[in-house]
Short mmCIF file of C-alpha atoms and ligand atoms in Angstrom, two decimals:
data_model
loop_
_atom_site.label_atom_id
_atom_site.label_comp_id
_atom_site.label_asym_id
_atom_site.label_seq_id
_atom_site.Cartn_x
_atom_site.Cartn_y
_atom_site.Cartn_z
CA MET P 1186 102.16 -180.93 -22.70
CA SER P 1187 103.32 -180.02 -19.23
CA ILE P 1188 101.81 -177.50 -16.88
CA ILE P 1189 103.81 -175.21 -14.52
CA THR P 1190 101.82 -173.25 -11.97
CA ILE P 1191 103.31 -170.34 -10.12
CA ALA P 1192 101.63 -169.57 -6.82
CA THR P 1193 102.04 -167.85 -3.50
CA SER P 1194 99.55 -165.90 -1.48
CA LYS P 1195 102.16 -163.10 -1.07
CA GLY P 1196 101.76 -160.25 -3.61
CA GLY P 1197 104.97 -158.99 -5.07
CA ALA P 1198 106.89 -162.20 -4.39
CA GLY P 1199 108.06 -162.61 -7.99
CA LYS P 1200 105.36 -164.84 -9.58
CA THR P 1201 104.96 -162.88 -12.72
CA THR P 1202 108.70 -162.36 -13.10
CA ILE P 1203 109.24 -166.10 -12.97
CA ALA P 1204 106.38 -166.62 -15.42
CA ARG P 1205 108.01 -164.22 -17.89
CA LEU P 1206 111.43 -165.85 -17.48
CA ILE P 1207 110.06 -169.38 -18.10
CA LEU P 1208 107.80 -168.39 -21.01
CA GLY P 1209 110.42 -166.26 -22.72
CA ARG P 1210 113.21 -168.73 -22.35
CA LEU P 1211 111.23 -171.77 -23.45
CA SER P 1212 109.79 -169.81 -26.40
CA LEU P 1213 113.32 -168.84 -27.52
CA SER P 1214 114.31 -172.51 -27.26
CA GLY P 1215 111.65 -173.40 -29.83
CA LEU P 1216 108.93 -174.77 -27.60
CA ARG P 1217 105.31 -173.80 -28.13
CA VAL P 1218 104.34 -172.01 -24.93
CA ALA P 1219 101.11 -170.66 -23.59
CA ALA P 1220 100.40 -168.50 -20.50
CA VAL P 1221 97.22 -168.65 -18.45
CA ASP P 1222 96.92 -165.49 -16.42
CA ALA P 1223 94.67 -166.18 -13.41
CA ASP P 1224 95.42 -162.85 -11.76
CA PHE P 1225 92.71 -160.15 -11.68
CA ASN P 1226 95.43 -157.57 -12.43
CA HIS P 1227 96.26 -159.30 -15.79
CA THR P 1228 99.91 -158.16 -15.54
CA LEU P 1229 101.23 -161.16 -17.47
CA THR P 1230 98.57 -160.74 -20.19
CA ASP P 1231 99.60 -157.13 -20.67
CA TRP P 1232 103.22 -158.10 -20.83
CA VAL P 1233 102.69 -160.79 -23.49
CA ARG P 1234 100.54 -158.43 -25.55
CA THR P 1235 102.68 -155.33 -25.36
CA ALA P 1236 106.23 -156.28 -24.48
CA ALA P 1237 107.06 -159.91 -25.15
CA LYS P 1238 109.33 -160.33 -28.09
CA GLN P 1239 108.57 -163.99 -28.42
CA GLN P 1240 105.58 -165.96 -29.78
CA ILE P 1241 103.53 -166.72 -26.68
CA THR P 1242 99.83 -167.57 -26.50
CA VAL P 1243 98.12 -165.79 -23.53
CA GLU P 1244 94.68 -166.26 -22.03
CA HIS P 1245 93.35 -164.23 -19.04
CA GLU P 1246 91.00 -166.36 -16.99
CA VAL P 1247 90.02 -165.85 -13.32
CA ASP P 1248 86.93 -168.02 -13.26
CA GLU P 1249 87.85 -171.15 -11.29
CA ALA P 1250 85.40 -173.27 -13.31
CA ARG P 1251 87.20 -172.39 -16.51
CA ILE P 1252 90.85 -172.85 -15.61
CA VAL P 1253 91.10 -176.58 -16.17
CA PRO P 1254 89.01 -176.70 -19.37
CA LEU P 1255 91.11 -173.79 -20.71
CA VAL P 1256 94.40 -175.61 -20.00
CA SER P 1257 92.96 -178.74 -21.68
CA SER P 1258 92.05 -176.76 -24.77
CA LEU P 1259 95.70 -175.61 -25.05
CA HIS P 1260 96.96 -179.19 -24.95
CA ASP P 1261 97.33 -180.08 -28.58
CA ALA P 1262 98.92 -176.88 -29.81
CA HIS P 1263 101.45 -176.25 -26.98
CA ASP P 1264 104.35 -177.99 -25.22
CA VAL P 1265 104.20 -176.09 -21.98
CA VAL P 1266 101.55 -174.03 -20.25
CA VAL P 1267 102.55 -171.59 -17.46
CA ILE P 1268 99.76 -170.52 -15.10
CA ASP P 1269 100.39 -167.30 -13.18
CA THR P 1270 98.10 -166.75 -10.18
CA ALA P 1271 96.81 -163.90 -8.02
CA GLY P 1272 98.53 -162.57 -4.92
CA ALA P 1273 95.78 -163.84 -2.63
CA PRO P 1274 94.60 -167.49 -2.65
CA THR P 1275 91.59 -167.78 -4.89
CA GLN P 1276 89.63 -170.80 -6.06
CA ALA P 1277 91.32 -170.32 -9.44
CA THR P 1278 94.62 -170.86 -7.68
CA ILE P 1279 93.44 -174.16 -6.25
CA PHE P 1280 92.50 -175.42 -9.71
CA ALA P 1281 95.76 -174.15 -11.17
CA ILE P 1282 97.58 -176.19 -8.47
CA GLY P 1283 95.32 -179.20 -9.03
CA CYS P 1284 96.21 -179.52 -12.75
CA ALA P 1285 99.90 -178.74 -12.43
CA ASP P 1286 102.88 -181.03 -13.10
CA VAL P 1287 105.05 -178.67 -11.10
CA VAL P 1288 104.14 -175.84 -8.75
CA LEU P 1289 106.71 -173.11 -8.12
CA VAL P 1290 106.34 -170.97 -5.00
CA PRO P 1291 108.44 -167.81 -5.17
CA CYS P 1292 109.84 -166.35 -1.99
CA GLN P 1293 111.70 -163.05 -1.74
CA THR P 1294 113.65 -161.84 1.27
CA SER P 1295 111.06 -160.82 3.84
CA SER P 1296 109.38 -162.66 6.66
CA ALA P 1297 105.98 -162.19 5.02
CA ASP P 1298 107.33 -164.01 1.97
CA ILE P 1299 108.34 -167.03 4.14
CA VAL P 1300 105.00 -167.02 5.99
CA GLU P 1301 103.05 -167.01 2.78
CA ALA P 1302 105.37 -169.60 1.17
CA ILE P 1303 104.66 -171.95 4.08
CA LYS P 1304 100.90 -171.37 3.85
CA THR P 1305 101.03 -171.99 0.08
CA MET P 1306 103.00 -175.21 0.54
CA ASN P 1307 100.39 -176.32 3.06
CA LEU P 1308 97.63 -175.49 0.56
CA ILE P 1309 99.42 -177.62 -2.08
CA LYS P 1310 99.75 -180.52 0.40
CA SER P 1311 96.05 -180.29 1.16
CA ALA P 1312 95.19 -180.27 -2.59
CA SER P 1313 97.45 -183.33 -3.04
CA MET P 1314 95.54 -185.15 -0.30
CA MET P 1315 92.24 -184.18 -1.82
CA MET P 1316 93.24 -185.49 -5.24
CA LYS P 1317 95.15 -188.54 -3.90
CA ARG P 1318 98.06 -187.46 -6.13
CA GLU P 1319 101.36 -185.94 -5.00
CA VAL P 1320 101.73 -182.48 -6.57
CA THR P 1321 105.44 -181.73 -7.13
CA ALA P 1322 106.11 -178.29 -5.53
CA ARG P 1323 109.24 -176.30 -4.86
CA VAL P 1324 109.99 -172.96 -3.19
CA VAL P 1325 112.13 -170.61 -5.32
CA LEU P 1326 114.29 -168.12 -3.52
CA THR P 1327 114.26 -165.00 -5.65
CA GLY P 1328 115.28 -161.39 -5.23
CA TYR P 1329 118.13 -163.14 -3.49
CA GLN P 1330 121.15 -161.16 -2.24
CA PRO P 1331 124.01 -163.56 -1.60
CA ASN P 1332 126.35 -163.02 1.35
CA THR P 1333 123.85 -160.83 3.26
CA ASN P 1334 122.33 -161.37 6.61
CA ILE P 1335 118.79 -161.23 5.14
CA SER P 1336 119.44 -164.04 2.77
CA ALA P 1337 121.17 -166.10 5.46
CA HIS P 1338 118.11 -165.51 7.57
CA ILE P 1339 115.73 -166.60 4.79
CA GLU P 1340 117.85 -169.78 4.21
CA GLY P 1341 117.64 -170.49 7.96
CA GLU P 1342 113.87 -169.89 8.13
CA SER P 1343 113.32 -172.14 5.04
CA ALA P 1344 115.37 -174.92 6.59
CA LYS P 1345 113.47 -174.58 9.90
CA ALA P 1346 110.17 -174.90 8.04
CA LYS P 1347 111.60 -177.79 5.97
CA LEU P 1348 110.58 -176.02 2.74
CA PRO P 1349 111.67 -177.95 -0.36
CA LEU P 1350 113.86 -175.42 -2.10
CA MET P 1351 115.02 -175.28 -5.69
CA GLU P 1352 118.78 -175.20 -5.80
CA THR P 1353 118.91 -172.22 -8.13
CA ARG P 1354 118.61 -168.85 -6.41
CA LEU P 1355 117.38 -166.08 -8.66
CA HIS P 1356 119.35 -163.07 -7.53
CA ARG P 1357 118.11 -159.53 -7.22
CA LEU P 1358 119.10 -158.42 -10.68
CA VAL P 1359 118.12 -155.54 -12.87
CA ALA P 1360 117.84 -157.87 -15.84
CA PHE P 1361 114.84 -159.58 -14.23
CA GLN P 1362 113.20 -156.26 -13.56
CA GLU P 1363 113.89 -154.97 -17.05
CA MET P 1364 111.97 -157.84 -18.66
CA SER P 1365 108.75 -156.16 -17.53
CA PHE P 1366 109.09 -153.34 -19.95
CA THR P 1367 111.69 -154.35 -22.53
CA GLY P 1368 110.21 -157.83 -23.02
CA ILE P 1369 113.74 -159.08 -23.39
CA VAL P 1370 114.32 -162.25 -21.43
CA PRO P 1371 118.00 -162.65 -20.27
CA THR P 1372 119.98 -165.38 -22.00
CA SER P 1373 123.48 -164.33 -21.02
CA GLY P 1374 125.27 -162.82 -18.05
CA PRO P 1375 124.34 -163.80 -14.46
CA ALA P 1376 120.64 -163.56 -15.09
CA GLY P 1377 120.93 -165.74 -18.19
CA LEU P 1378 122.99 -168.36 -16.37
CA GLN P 1379 120.55 -168.44 -13.44
CA GLY P 1380 117.69 -168.76 -15.93
CA SER P 1381 119.40 -171.74 -17.61
CA ASN P 1382 120.05 -173.52 -14.28
CA PHE P 1383 116.52 -172.83 -13.27
CA LEU P 1384 115.08 -174.43 -16.39
CA VAL P 1385 117.33 -177.49 -16.09
CA GLU P 1386 115.91 -177.96 -12.61
CA ILE P 1387 112.34 -177.50 -13.74
CA GLU P 1388 112.91 -180.04 -16.54
CA ALA P 1389 114.24 -182.57 -14.01
CA LEU P 1390 111.10 -182.05 -11.94
CA GLY P 1391 108.91 -182.94 -14.97
CA GLY P 1392 107.81 -179.41 -15.75
CA ILE P 1393 109.17 -179.39 -19.30
CA PRO P 1394 108.53 -182.21 -21.82
CA GLN P 1395 111.60 -184.04 -23.11
CA PRO P 1396 113.46 -184.11 -25.40
CA GLN P 1397 113.89 -180.41 -25.16
CA LYS P 1398 116.20 -177.85 -26.76
CA MET P 1399 117.32 -175.48 -24.09
CA ALA P 1400 118.52 -172.03 -25.11
CA SER P 1401 122.02 -171.59 -23.81
N1 ADP A 2738 114.88 -161.82 -9.02
C1 ADP A 2738 114.42 -160.54 -9.06
N2 ADP A 2738 115.35 -159.51 -9.11
C2 ADP A 2738 114.95 -158.23 -9.13
N3 ADP A 2738 113.63 -157.89 -9.01
C3 ADP A 2738 112.71 -158.82 -8.90
C4 ADP A 2738 113.02 -160.19 -8.94
N4 ADP A 2738 111.87 -160.89 -8.83
C5 ADP A 2738 110.88 -160.00 -8.74
N5 ADP A 2738 111.34 -158.73 -8.78
C6 ADP A 2738 110.59 -157.49 -8.70
O1 ADP A 2738 109.69 -157.55 -7.65
C7 ADP A 2738 108.48 -156.92 -7.99
C8 ADP A 2738 107.32 -157.89 -7.86
O2 ADP A 2738 107.50 -158.97 -8.72
P1 ADP A 2738 106.26 -159.71 -9.49
O3 ADP A 2738 106.88 -160.72 -10.35
O4 ADP A 2738 105.42 -158.69 -10.16
O5 ADP A 2738 105.52 -160.32 -8.22
P2 ADP A 2738 104.12 -161.02 -8.14
O6 ADP A 2738 103.70 -161.45 -9.50
O7 ADP A 2738 104.27 -162.16 -7.20
O8 ADP A 2738 103.16 -160.00 -7.57
C9 ADP A 2738 108.64 -156.44 -9.44
O9 ADP A 2738 108.98 -155.05 -9.41
C10 ADP A 2738 109.79 -157.26 -9.97
O10 ADP A 2738 110.52 -156.58 -10.93
MG1 MG A 2739 101.90 -161.03 -10.57
#
């Protein structure tokens, strides 16, 4: 089983959207997926219970002492666990980072997103030092608007801060927003293609166990 944690101290950066995309797509591809929702707002839990069209296990847990035991308890029955975290750094977030194979740090197109992505990457580095284990982490540019000044600016700021970026940019697309209420995860069109590229990258980083059947 592999563990993907989604974290950034910026609220509204796209964490839960990315969690929905990964969970929905991997579930469609036949993997047994579980979500651990470590956000007080339990947005992901509500989505799985009311909107998600796929078979996804979901557990809401904000107690930092229970995150790692909960993830362990999901080990045998699941291939991938996705942990969604709160918009402010909590102790639960630290444990979610500590047990992850891959941490994804979403960053939309505002300077606050970049500032919080840098802080979160520093937090991950510190957790790595504490554990004497390198935690694989990547920043995901999302809500991206190609060929705009704002996206060029975000690319420049990311390069200046030497942020390790995923190659896939998740564009600002209605299909990603619609998942929140339709529960339908895009598998075709631009959003579907970006989702596919995104999963291939996550797999290469060790976030998805192999061999794995990817939904096209
Ligand atoms: N790639 C995207 N394209 C369009 N809208 C997006 C994208 N990513 C996130 N959003 C929107 O941004 C808002 C915040 O996203 P959300 O995933 O809830 O953030 P977080 O979980 O970090 O608080 C939501 O309205 C969501 O639909
Ligand atoms: Mg959220």
